Coordinates of C-alpha atoms and ligand atoms in Angstrom, one line a residue:
Chain A
X1 CA -57.3 40.4 12.9
X2 CA -53.5 41.5 14.4
X3 CA -53.0 43.7 17.3
X4 CA -50.7 46.8 16.2
X5 CA -49.8 46.8 20.0
X6 CA -49.2 43.0 21.7
X7 CA -48.9 43.2 25.8
X8 CA -48.8 39.8 27.0
X9 CA -48.5 39.3 31.1
X10 CA -46.0 42.2 31.6
X11 CA -44.0 42.7 34.8
X12 CA -41.4 45.5 35.9
X13 CA -39.8 46.1 39.2
X14 CA -38.3 49.4 40.0
X15 CA -35.8 47.6 43.0
X16 CA -38.9 46.8 45.8
X17 CA -41.6 48.2 43.7
X18 CA -43.7 46.0 41.7
X19 CA -45.0 48.3 39.3
X20 CA -46.4 46.5 36.7
X21 CA -48.2 43.2 37.8
X22 CA -49.0 41.0 34.7
X23 CA -50.8 43.4 32.2
X24 CA -51.8 42.1 29.2
X25 CA -53.4 44.1 26.6
X26 CA -54.1 44.5 22.7
X27 CA -54.4 47.7 20.7
X28 CA -55.6 47.3 17.5
X29 CA -55.1 50.0 14.5
X30 CA -56.9 52.7 14.7
X31 CA -58.2 52.2 18.1
X32 CA -58.0 55.1 21.2
X33 CA -57.2 53.4 24.5
X34 CA -57.3 55.9 27.2
X35 CA -56.2 54.5 30.6
X36 CA -56.8 56.1 33.9
X37 CA -55.7 55.0 37.6
X38 CA -54.5 56.7 40.6
X39 CA -51.0 58.1 41.1
X40 CA -48.4 55.4 41.4
X41 CA -50.4 52.4 39.4
X42 CA -48.2 52.3 37.0
X43 CA -49.7 54.1 34.2
X44 CA -46.5 56.0 32.8
X45 CA -44.6 52.6 33.6
X46 CA -46.8 50.8 31.1
X47 CA -46.5 53.5 28.2
X48 CA -43.1 53.7 28.9
X49 CA -42.5 50.4 28.0
X50 CA -44.3 49.9 24.8
X51 CA -41.5 52.0 23.3
X52 CA -38.8 50.5 25.7
X53 CA -38.2 53.6 27.5
X54 CA -38.8 51.3 30.3
X55 CA -37.2 47.8 30.1
X56 CA -39.6 45.1 31.5
X57 CA -38.9 41.9 33.6
X58 CA -41.1 39.5 32.3
X59 CA -43.7 39.5 29.5
X60 CA -43.7 40.3 25.9
X61 CA -44.5 43.3 23.7
X62 CA -44.8 43.3 20.2
X63 CA -45.5 46.2 18.4
X64 CA -46.7 46.5 15.0
X65 CA -45.3 43.0 14.3
X66 CA -42.2 43.5 16.0
X67 CA -41.0 42.2 19.2
X68 CA -39.1 44.3 21.8
X69 CA -36.8 41.5 23.3
X70 CA -34.5 42.2 20.8
X71 CA -32.3 45.9 21.3
X72 CA -32.2 46.1 17.9
X73 CA -35.3 46.4 16.9
X74 CA -36.0 49.1 19.7
X75 CA -34.6 51.9 17.4
X76 CA -37.4 50.7 14.9
X77 CA -39.8 50.7 17.0
X78 CA -39.6 53.9 18.3
X79 CA -40.0 55.5 14.7
X80 CA -43.1 53.7 14.6
X81 CA -44.6 55.1 17.9
X82 CA -44.7 59.2 19.1
X83 CA -44.2 60.0 22.5
X84 CA -45.8 62.6 23.9
X85 CA -44.7 63.9 27.3
X86 CA -47.0 65.5 30.2
X87 CA -43.7 67.8 30.7
X88 CA -43.3 68.5 26.8
X89 CA -39.6 67.9 27.0
X90 CA -39.1 70.4 23.8
X91 CA -35.4 70.9 22.8
X92 CA -34.8 74.1 24.5
X93 CA -31.7 75.0 22.5
X94 CA -33.6 74.3 19.0
X95 CA -36.1 76.6 17.5
X96 CA -39.7 75.3 16.7
X97 CA -39.2 74.7 13.4
X98 CA -35.7 72.1 14.4
X99 CA -37.7 70.4 17.1
X100 CA -39.6 69.2 14.5
X101 CA -37.1 68.8 11.5
X102 CA -34.0 67.5 13.6
X103 CA -35.1 63.6 14.0
X104 CA -36.4 63.5 10.4
X105 CA -33.4 64.2 9.1
X106 CA -30.9 62.7 11.5
X107 CA -33.2 59.6 11.8
X108 CA -35.6 59.4 9.0
X109 CA -32.8 61.0 6.8
X110 CA -35.0 63.2 5.0
X111 CA -33.6 66.1 3.1
X112 CA -33.9 70.0 5.3
X113 CA -35.8 71.3 2.7
X114 CA -38.3 68.0 3.0
X115 CA -38.2 68.4 6.8
X116 CA -39.0 71.8 7.0
X117 CA -41.9 71.6 4.6
X118 CA -43.2 68.8 6.7
X119 CA -42.6 70.5 10.1
X120 CA -44.7 73.8 8.5
X121 CA -47.8 72.1 7.7
X122 CA -47.8 69.8 11.0
X123 CA -47.1 73.5 12.9
X124 CA -50.5 74.8 10.6
X125 CA -52.5 71.7 11.5
X126 CA -51.5 71.9 15.0
X127 CA -52.6 76.0 14.9
X128 CA -49.5 77.9 15.2
X129 CA -48.0 78.4 12.1
X130 CA -46.9 81.6 13.3
X131 CA -44.2 80.4 15.9
X132 CA -41.6 78.1 13.5
X133 CA -39.1 80.6 14.5
X134 CA -39.4 81.0 18.1
X135 CA -37.7 79.0 20.9
X136 CA -39.8 77.0 23.6
X137 CA -39.3 79.3 26.4
X138 CA -41.3 81.8 24.2
X139 CA -44.1 79.5 23.8
X140 CA -47.5 79.2 26.1
X141 CA -47.7 75.8 28.0
X142 CA -50.3 75.3 25.3
X143 CA -48.7 76.0 22.3
X144 CA -45.1 74.2 23.9
X145 CA -47.5 70.9 24.1
X146 CA -49.0 71.0 20.8
X147 CA -45.4 71.1 18.9
X148 CA -44.8 68.4 21.1
X149 CA -47.1 66.8 19.3
X150 CA -46.7 68.1 16.0
X151 CA -42.7 66.6 16.8
X152 CA -43.8 63.1 17.4
X153 CA -46.3 63.5 14.1
X154 CA -43.5 64.6 12.2
X155 CA -41.8 61.4 12.0
X156 CA -44.8 59.6 10.6
X157 CA -45.7 57.5 13.7
X158 CA -48.2 54.2 13.0
X159 CA -48.9 55.0 17.2
X160 CA -49.0 57.8 19.3
X161 CA -48.6 57.4 23.1
X162 CA -49.7 60.1 25.5
X163 CA -49.0 60.3 28.7
X164 CA -50.9 62.9 30.7
X165 CA -50.4 65.2 28.1
X166 CA -52.8 67.9 29.7
X167 CA -52.2 67.7 33.4
X168 CA -49.5 70.3 33.4
X169 CA -51.5 73.0 31.9
X170 CA -53.6 75.8 33.2
X171 CA -57.1 75.2 32.2
X172 CA -57.5 77.7 29.4
X173 CA -55.2 75.6 27.3
X174 CA -56.3 72.7 27.6
X175 CA -58.6 72.5 25.4
X176 CA -56.7 73.4 22.5
X177 CA -54.1 70.7 23.1
X178 CA -57.3 68.4 23.8
X179 CA -58.4 69.5 20.0
X180 CA -55.6 68.7 18.3
X181 CA -55.9 65.2 19.7
X182 CA -59.2 64.6 18.8
X183 CA -58.6 65.7 15.2
X184 CA -55.8 63.0 15.3
X185 CA -58.5 60.4 16.6
X186 CA -60.5 61.4 13.6
X187 CA -58.1 60.7 11.4
X188 CA -57.5 57.1 12.8
X189 CA -54.2 57.1 14.4
X190 CA -54.2 54.4 16.7
X191 CA -53.3 56.3 20.0
X192 CA -53.1 55.3 23.7
X193 CA -53.6 57.8 26.5
X194 CA -53.3 58.4 29.7
X195 CA -55.3 61.3 30.5
X196 CA -58.5 61.9 33.2
X197 CA -60.0 64.5 31.0
X198 CA -63.4 62.3 30.9
X199 CA -64.5 64.6 28.4
X200 CA -62.0 64.0 26.0
X201 CA -62.4 60.0 27.0
X202 CA -66.3 59.8 25.6
X203 CA -65.7 61.8 22.7
X204 CA -62.8 59.8 20.9
X205 CA -61.8 57.1 23.1
X206 CA -63.1 53.4 21.4
X207 CA -62.1 51.8 24.6
X208 CA -61.1 53.3 28.9
X209 CA -58.9 51.6 31.5
X210 CA -58.8 51.3 34.8
X211 CA -55.5 50.9 36.2
X212 CA -54.5 50.3 39.9
X213 CA -51.5 48.6 41.6
X214 CA -49.8 47.6 38.7
X215 CA -52.6 45.7 37.3
X216 CA -55.7 46.2 35.0
X217 CA -59.1 46.4 37.1
X218 CA -61.7 47.1 34.7
X219 CA -61.6 47.6 30.8
X220 CA -64.6 48.7 28.9
X221 CA -65.8 51.4 26.7
X222 CA -66.1 54.9 28.2
X223 CA -69.1 55.2 29.3
X224 CA -69.8 51.9 30.3
X225 CA -66.5 52.5 32.6
X226 CA -67.7 55.6 34.1
X227 CA -71.2 54.4 34.9
X228 CA -69.7 50.9 36.0
X229 CA -70.7 48.7 39.3
X230 CA -67.3 47.8 39.7
X231 CA -66.5 49.0 43.7
X232 CA -62.5 49.7 42.9
X233 CA -63.8 51.7 39.8
X234 CA -66.8 53.3 41.5
X235 CA -64.3 54.5 44.5
X236 CA -61.9 55.7 41.9
X237 CA -64.1 57.7 39.3
X238 CA -65.9 59.4 42.6
X239 CA -62.4 61.0 43.8
X240 CA -61.5 61.8 40.1
X241 CA -65.0 63.5 39.1
X242 CA -65.6 65.1 42.4
X243 CA -62.2 67.3 41.9
Chain B
X1 CA -32.3 86.2 31.5
X2 CA -31.4 87.4 34.9
X3 CA -28.5 89.8 35.2
X4 CA -26.1 88.1 38.1
X5 CA -25.4 91.2 40.3
X6 CA -22.1 90.3 41.9
X7 CA -20.3 90.8 39.1
X8 CA -21.1 94.0 38.7
X9 CA -19.0 96.7 41.2
X10 CA -20.4 99.9 42.1
X11 CA -20.7 101.8 39.7
X12 CA -22.5 99.4 37.8
X13 CA -26.1 101.1 38.7
X14 CA -25.3 104.3 36.7
X15 CA -25.1 102.3 33.2
X16 CA -28.5 100.2 34.0
X17 CA -30.8 101.5 31.9
X18 CA -34.1 99.7 32.9
X19 CA -35.5 97.9 30.0
X20 CA -33.3 98.7 28.1
X21 CA -31.6 95.7 26.0
X22 CA -28.4 94.4 27.6
X23 CA -26.4 93.9 25.1
X24 CA -25.7 97.7 24.3
X25 CA -24.8 98.1 27.9
X26 CA -21.4 99.0 28.7
X27 CA -19.9 96.2 31.4
X28 CA -18.3 98.0 34.0
X29 CA -15.8 95.0 34.4
X30 CA -13.8 96.7 31.1
X31 CA -13.0 100.0 33.3
X32 CA -10.8 97.9 35.9
X33 CA -9.1 96.2 32.1
X34 CA -8.5 99.7 31.2
X35 CA -7.2 100.9 34.3
X36 CA -4.6 97.8 34.5
X37 CA -3.8 98.5 31.0
X38 CA -3.1 102.7 31.3
X39 CA -1.3 101.6 34.2
X40 CA 1.4 99.1 32.7
X41 CA 1.8 101.9 29.4
X42 CA 2.4 104.6 32.1
X43 CA 5.0 102.7 33.4
X44 CA 6.7 101.6 30.4
X45 CA 6.5 105.2 28.8
X46 CA 7.5 107.2 32.0
X47 CA 10.3 104.8 33.3
X48 CA 11.2 103.0 30.4
X49 CA 14.1 102.3 32.3
X50 CA 14.0 99.3 33.6
X51 CA 9.8 98.5 32.4
X52 CA 10.3 99.2 29.1
X53 CA 13.4 96.3 29.1
X54 CA 11.6 94.0 31.5
X55 CA 8.7 93.8 28.5
X56 CA 11.2 93.6 25.8
X57 CA 13.0 90.7 27.8
X58 CA 10.1 88.7 29.0
X59 CA 8.2 89.1 25.8
X60 CA 9.4 85.6 24.4
X61 CA 7.9 84.2 27.4
X62 CA 4.3 85.9 27.1
X63 CA 4.5 84.0 23.8
X64 CA 5.1 81.0 25.7
X65 CA 2.8 81.2 28.3
X66 CA -0.3 82.3 25.9
X67 CA 0.5 79.5 23.8
X68 CA 1.3 76.4 26.5
X69 CA -2.2 77.6 27.9
X70 CA -4.5 77.8 24.8
X71 CA -2.7 74.5 23.5
X72 CA -3.3 72.2 27.0
X73 CA -6.8 73.6 27.3
X74 CA -7.6 72.2 24.0
X75 CA -6.6 69.3 25.0
X76 CA -7.9 69.9 28.2
X77 CA -11.4 69.8 26.7
X78 CA -11.1 66.9 24.8
X79 CA -9.7 64.9 27.7
X80 CA -12.7 66.7 29.9
X81 CA -15.5 65.7 27.6
X82 CA -13.8 62.1 27.3
X83 CA -13.5 61.7 31.5
X84 CA -17.2 62.9 32.0
X85 CA -18.9 61.1 29.4
X86 CA -16.7 57.9 30.6
X87 CA -18.1 58.8 34.6
X88 CA -21.1 58.4 33.1
X89 CA -20.8 55.6 30.9
X90 CA -23.3 52.6 31.4
X91 CA -20.2 50.2 30.4
X92 CA -18.2 49.6 34.4
X93 CA -15.1 49.4 32.9
X94 CA -14.7 52.9 31.4
X95 CA -16.7 54.3 34.4
X96 CA -14.1 52.6 36.4
X97 CA -11.2 53.9 34.3
X98 CA -12.5 57.7 34.7
X99 CA -13.1 57.7 38.2
X100 CA -9.8 56.5 38.8
X101 CA -8.2 59.3 36.9
X102 CA -10.2 61.5 38.1
X103 CA -9.8 60.5 41.9
X104 CA -6.1 60.0 41.5
X105 CA -5.0 63.4 39.9
X106 CA -7.3 65.6 42.4
X107 CA -5.0 64.3 44.9
X108 CA -1.9 65.2 43.8
X109 CA -1.0 69.0 43.9
X110 CA -0.1 70.4 40.1
X111 CA 3.3 71.1 41.3
X112 CA 4.1 67.7 41.8
X113 CA 2.6 66.0 39.3
X114 CA 4.7 68.7 37.0
X115 CA 7.6 67.7 38.2
X116 CA 7.1 63.9 38.4
X117 CA 6.0 64.0 34.2
X118 CA 9.8 65.5 33.8
X119 CA 12.1 63.8 36.2
X120 CA 10.1 60.3 36.9
X121 CA 8.2 59.9 33.7
X122 CA 11.7 59.7 31.2
X123 CA 13.2 57.3 33.7
X124 CA 10.7 55.5 33.9
X125 CA 10.6 55.4 29.8
X126 CA 14.5 54.7 29.9
X127 CA 13.6 51.7 32.0
X128 CA 11.1 50.1 30.3
X129 CA 12.6 50.8 26.8
X130 CA 15.6 48.6 27.9
X131 CA 13.7 46.1 29.7
X132 CA 11.8 46.1 26.3
X133 CA 15.1 46.9 23.9
X134 CA 13.4 49.6 22.1
X135 CA 15.8 52.2 21.1
X136 CA 13.4 55.2 20.9
X137 CA 12.7 55.0 24.2
X138 CA 16.4 54.2 25.6
X139 CA 16.8 57.6 23.7
X140 CA 13.3 59.6 24.7
X141 CA 14.3 63.3 26.0
X142 CA 12.1 64.9 27.7
X143 CA 10.8 68.5 25.9
X144 CA 10.1 71.1 28.7
X145 CA 7.1 72.5 26.8
X146 CA 5.8 69.3 25.3
X147 CA 5.9 67.9 29.2
X148 CA 4.6 70.9 30.6
X149 CA 1.5 70.6 28.0
X150 CA 1.1 67.1 29.2
X151 CA 1.5 67.9 32.7
X152 CA -1.1 70.5 32.0
X153 CA -3.4 68.7 30.6
X154 CA -3.3 65.4 32.8
X155 CA -4.0 67.6 35.6
X156 CA -6.3 70.0 34.1
X157 CA -8.5 67.4 32.5
X158 CA -9.5 65.5 35.5
X159 CA -10.9 69.2 36.9
X160 CA -12.7 69.5 33.5
X161 CA -13.9 65.6 33.8
X162 CA -16.0 67.2 36.8
X163 CA -17.2 69.9 35.3
X164 CA -18.8 68.3 32.0
X165 CA -20.2 65.4 33.8
X166 CA -22.0 68.0 36.1
X167 CA -23.0 69.4 32.9
X168 CA -23.9 66.7 31.6
X169 CA -26.2 65.2 34.3
X170 CA -27.7 68.9 34.5
X171 CA -29.7 68.6 31.5
X172 CA -33.5 66.8 32.4
X173 CA -33.9 63.9 31.6
X174 CA -37.0 64.3 30.1
X175 CA -34.4 65.5 26.8
X176 CA -32.6 62.4 26.3
X177 CA -36.2 60.7 26.6
X178 CA -37.8 62.4 24.2
X179 CA -34.8 62.2 21.9
X180 CA -34.7 58.0 22.3
X181 CA -38.5 58.2 21.7
X182 CA -37.8 60.0 18.5
X183 CA -35.5 57.1 17.3
X184 CA -32.6 58.5 18.0
X185 CA -29.4 56.5 19.4
X186 CA -28.0 57.4 22.2
X187 CA -24.9 58.6 20.8
X188 CA -27.2 61.4 18.5
X189 CA -29.2 62.1 21.6
X190 CA -25.9 63.4 23.2
X191 CA -24.4 64.7 19.8
X192 CA -27.3 66.9 19.0
X193 CA -29.5 67.2 22.2
X194 CA -27.5 67.1 25.5
X195 CA -23.9 68.5 24.5
X196 CA -25.2 71.7 22.8
X197 CA -27.6 72.2 25.9
X198 CA -24.8 71.7 28.5
X199 CA -22.4 73.8 26.8
X200 CA -24.4 76.8 28.1
X201 CA -24.3 75.0 31.4
X202 CA -20.4 74.8 31.8
X203 CA -19.3 77.6 29.7
X204 CA -19.2 79.9 33.1
X205 CA -17.2 77.1 35.1
X206 CA -14.7 76.2 31.6
X207 CA -14.3 79.8 31.3
X208 CA -13.0 79.7 35.0
X209 CA -10.8 76.5 34.4
X210 CA -9.0 79.0 31.7
X211 CA -8.3 81.5 33.8
X212 CA -6.9 79.3 36.5
X213 CA -4.8 77.0 33.6
X214 CA -3.5 80.7 32.6
X215 CA -2.1 81.5 35.8
X216 CA -1.1 77.9 37.4
X217 CA 0.8 78.1 34.1
X218 CA 3.1 79.6 35.9
X219 CA 4.3 75.9 37.8
X220 CA 5.8 75.4 34.5
X221 CA 8.6 77.6 35.2
X222 CA 10.3 75.1 37.2
X223 CA 10.3 72.4 34.9
X224 CA 12.5 74.6 32.2
X225 CA 9.9 75.9 30.4
X226 CA 11.3 79.8 29.1
X227 CA 7.7 81.3 30.1
X228 CA 6.5 84.6 31.8
X229 CA 7.8 83.5 35.1
X230 CA 10.9 82.3 34.6
X231 CA 11.7 84.9 32.5
X232 CA 11.0 87.5 35.0
X233 CA 13.3 85.3 37.2
X234 CA 15.9 85.3 34.6
X235 CA 15.7 89.5 34.3
X236 CA 16.0 89.7 38.1
X237 CA 19.0 87.7 38.5
X238 CA 20.8 89.7 36.1
X239 CA 19.4 93.2 37.4
X240 CA 18.5 92.8 41.0
X241 CA 15.7 94.6 40.8
X242 CA 12.9 92.8 42.0
X243 CA 10.0 95.2 42.8
X244 CA 10.1 96.3 39.2
X245 CA 10.4 92.9 37.7
X246 CA 7.7 91.5 39.9
X247 CA 5.0 94.1 39.7
X248 CA 5.7 94.1 35.4
X249 CA 5.2 90.8 35.6
X250 CA 2.0 90.7 37.8
X251 CA 0.5 93.2 35.8
X252 CA 1.2 91.6 32.3
X253 CA -0.8 88.1 34.2
X254 CA -3.5 91.0 35.3
X255 CA -4.1 91.8 31.9
X256 CA -4.2 88.5 29.9
X257 CA -6.4 87.4 33.0
X258 CA -8.7 90.2 33.0
X259 CA -9.2 90.1 29.3
X260 CA -10.0 86.2 29.5
X261 CA -12.3 86.9 31.8
X262 CA -14.1 89.6 29.7
X263 CA -13.9 87.2 26.8
X264 CA -15.7 84.6 28.9
X265 CA -18.3 86.9 30.1
X266 CA -19.5 87.4 26.2
X267 CA -19.2 84.4 25.4
X268 CA -21.5 83.5 27.9
X269 CA -23.7 86.7 27.3
X270 CA -23.8 85.5 23.2
X271 CA -25.1 81.6 24.4
X272 CA -27.9 83.4 27.3
X273 CA -29.4 85.1 23.8
X274 CA -29.5 82.5 21.8
X275 CA -32.6 81.5 23.8
Ligands
ATP301 N1 -37.4 55.2 37.8 C1 -38.4 54.5 38.7 N2 -37.8 54.1 39.7 C2 -38.8 53.9 40.8 N3 -39.5 53.6 40.7 C3 -40.2 54.0 39.9 C4 -39.5 54.6 38.7 N4 -41.0 55.4 37.7 C5 -42.0 54.6 38.6 N5 -41.2 54.3 40.0 C6 -42.6 53.8 40.9 O1 -43.4 52.7 40.1 C7 -44.9 52.9 40.6 C8 -45.4 53.4 39.2 O2 -45.0 54.6 38.8 P1 -45.6 55.1 37.4 O3 -44.8 56.8 37.6 O4 -45.8 54.0 36.4 O5 -47.6 55.6 38.1 P2 -48.3 56.3 37.7 O6 -49.6 55.4 37.3 O7 -47.8 57.0 35.8 O8 -48.7 57.1 38.7 P3 -49.1 59.3 38.2 O9 -50.3 59.4 37.9 O10 -48.6 59.8 39.2 O11 -48.3 59.8 37.0 C9 -44.6 54.0 41.4 O12 -44.7 53.2 42.6 C10 -43.2 54.6 41.3 O13 -42.9 55.2 42.3
MG302 MG1 -47.7 58.8 35.2

């Protein structure tokens, strides 16, 4: 079977910082891949390379059969790949409903009625049907992140990328976001998730990847990786799990 | 929605109702506007000679001042937006042009710029016209009002470019990334996400620019435009009463600037409450 994301020997430099040092990774349709690793190990950079928010210097990325090397392909790929950010990044000047409807209308060329119908359904799905008319500042962090997930889903992506979606949230709000993500995983969405929520990784993750210093250190099922005998993995996990 | 106390003179506290709706609160600065208007009305009605006569005489000048200011301001906003986008452009040539323009214009006094457009620019056009043998260029006549609008636009456009640049840069990077990750083009993200958000940021400085422009437009009186200031000078030349003329002219400017300031703060409030 063809992987839906194919990453081959990707290198990324920020000036003198060598952020990605030859990453190769295949993700298959319906898979949930959880990426963990210490701060600065290149997790965000890798995720951002997949939808070309970051340009890579070397290597090859193919998303759903479309290679990312041609700039013409980038907007096509971005329509297929939803992204959820640590800091939500909701459009602060738009009501929730318009946060969800805008890109549908101007990118997917749906009518206002269509877009708002889809938006309303998605808001119900993420559990905040009553916030359609609110502005982002009027929502809690957990609600904002669920809107952000719904906004990405409204484009009918084939792949969803999550960059530490719960790490800016108060503890009592983490679960409501993880529940939405779990449901999404159960529906068969292909997901690449940077997160240190071990409960989520165990429940939803098909594969877990530990990154360090721009490289993939270890790759295994969550249960295997969490009980790994690999030195670097053990060291990192002891730090994370003690926190 | 924090209220900025600095825009509130001493009496402001009287109007403040804790937890009350800020929209319904009377802005005490309106008191100052009323005071100045009353002063002008008293002068005009109690001493119609010379104050009413002055007002009638400079009436056309008021219209010219307001028209030049408003028309220039429209062009300034367009030029400022282009200049601001230019300074942020990835294209090095565009960025270079925009920076050169801003840095050059900001280094020359407005009065000198206006004089240059009125006296030097036509001569230059004539010379080039002769060289190219274009008769319409040789016959070019500097229209004072058009020249004034060009001069003000070019000068203020540079300052406005900087305001727009700062406004656009103040929007968190995540907004652009979120827009791009949804498949919007750079243009769409600018048009639908970044610029609408920048407006709230740039509104206060843009309002200040408008008021500054209204005042600086008095400089166009040196390039043969019959604006409020020039009309005042003409009246004085025949009546020799500097105190009355310049007090009246100052009051008229004051009414216009104070009203503009109220308009700006109204716009700011309106924009803030959309949140
Ligand atoms: N825009 C940038 N400019 C310069 N250096 C950058 C930039 N973005 C990331 N880096 C550097 O690249 C390296 C990898 O960063 P990255 O954000 O991918 O790490 P991360 O694993 O996501 O870390 P964290 O857990 O803190 O989010 C770091 O050394 C970082 O300083
Ligand atoms: Mg990161």
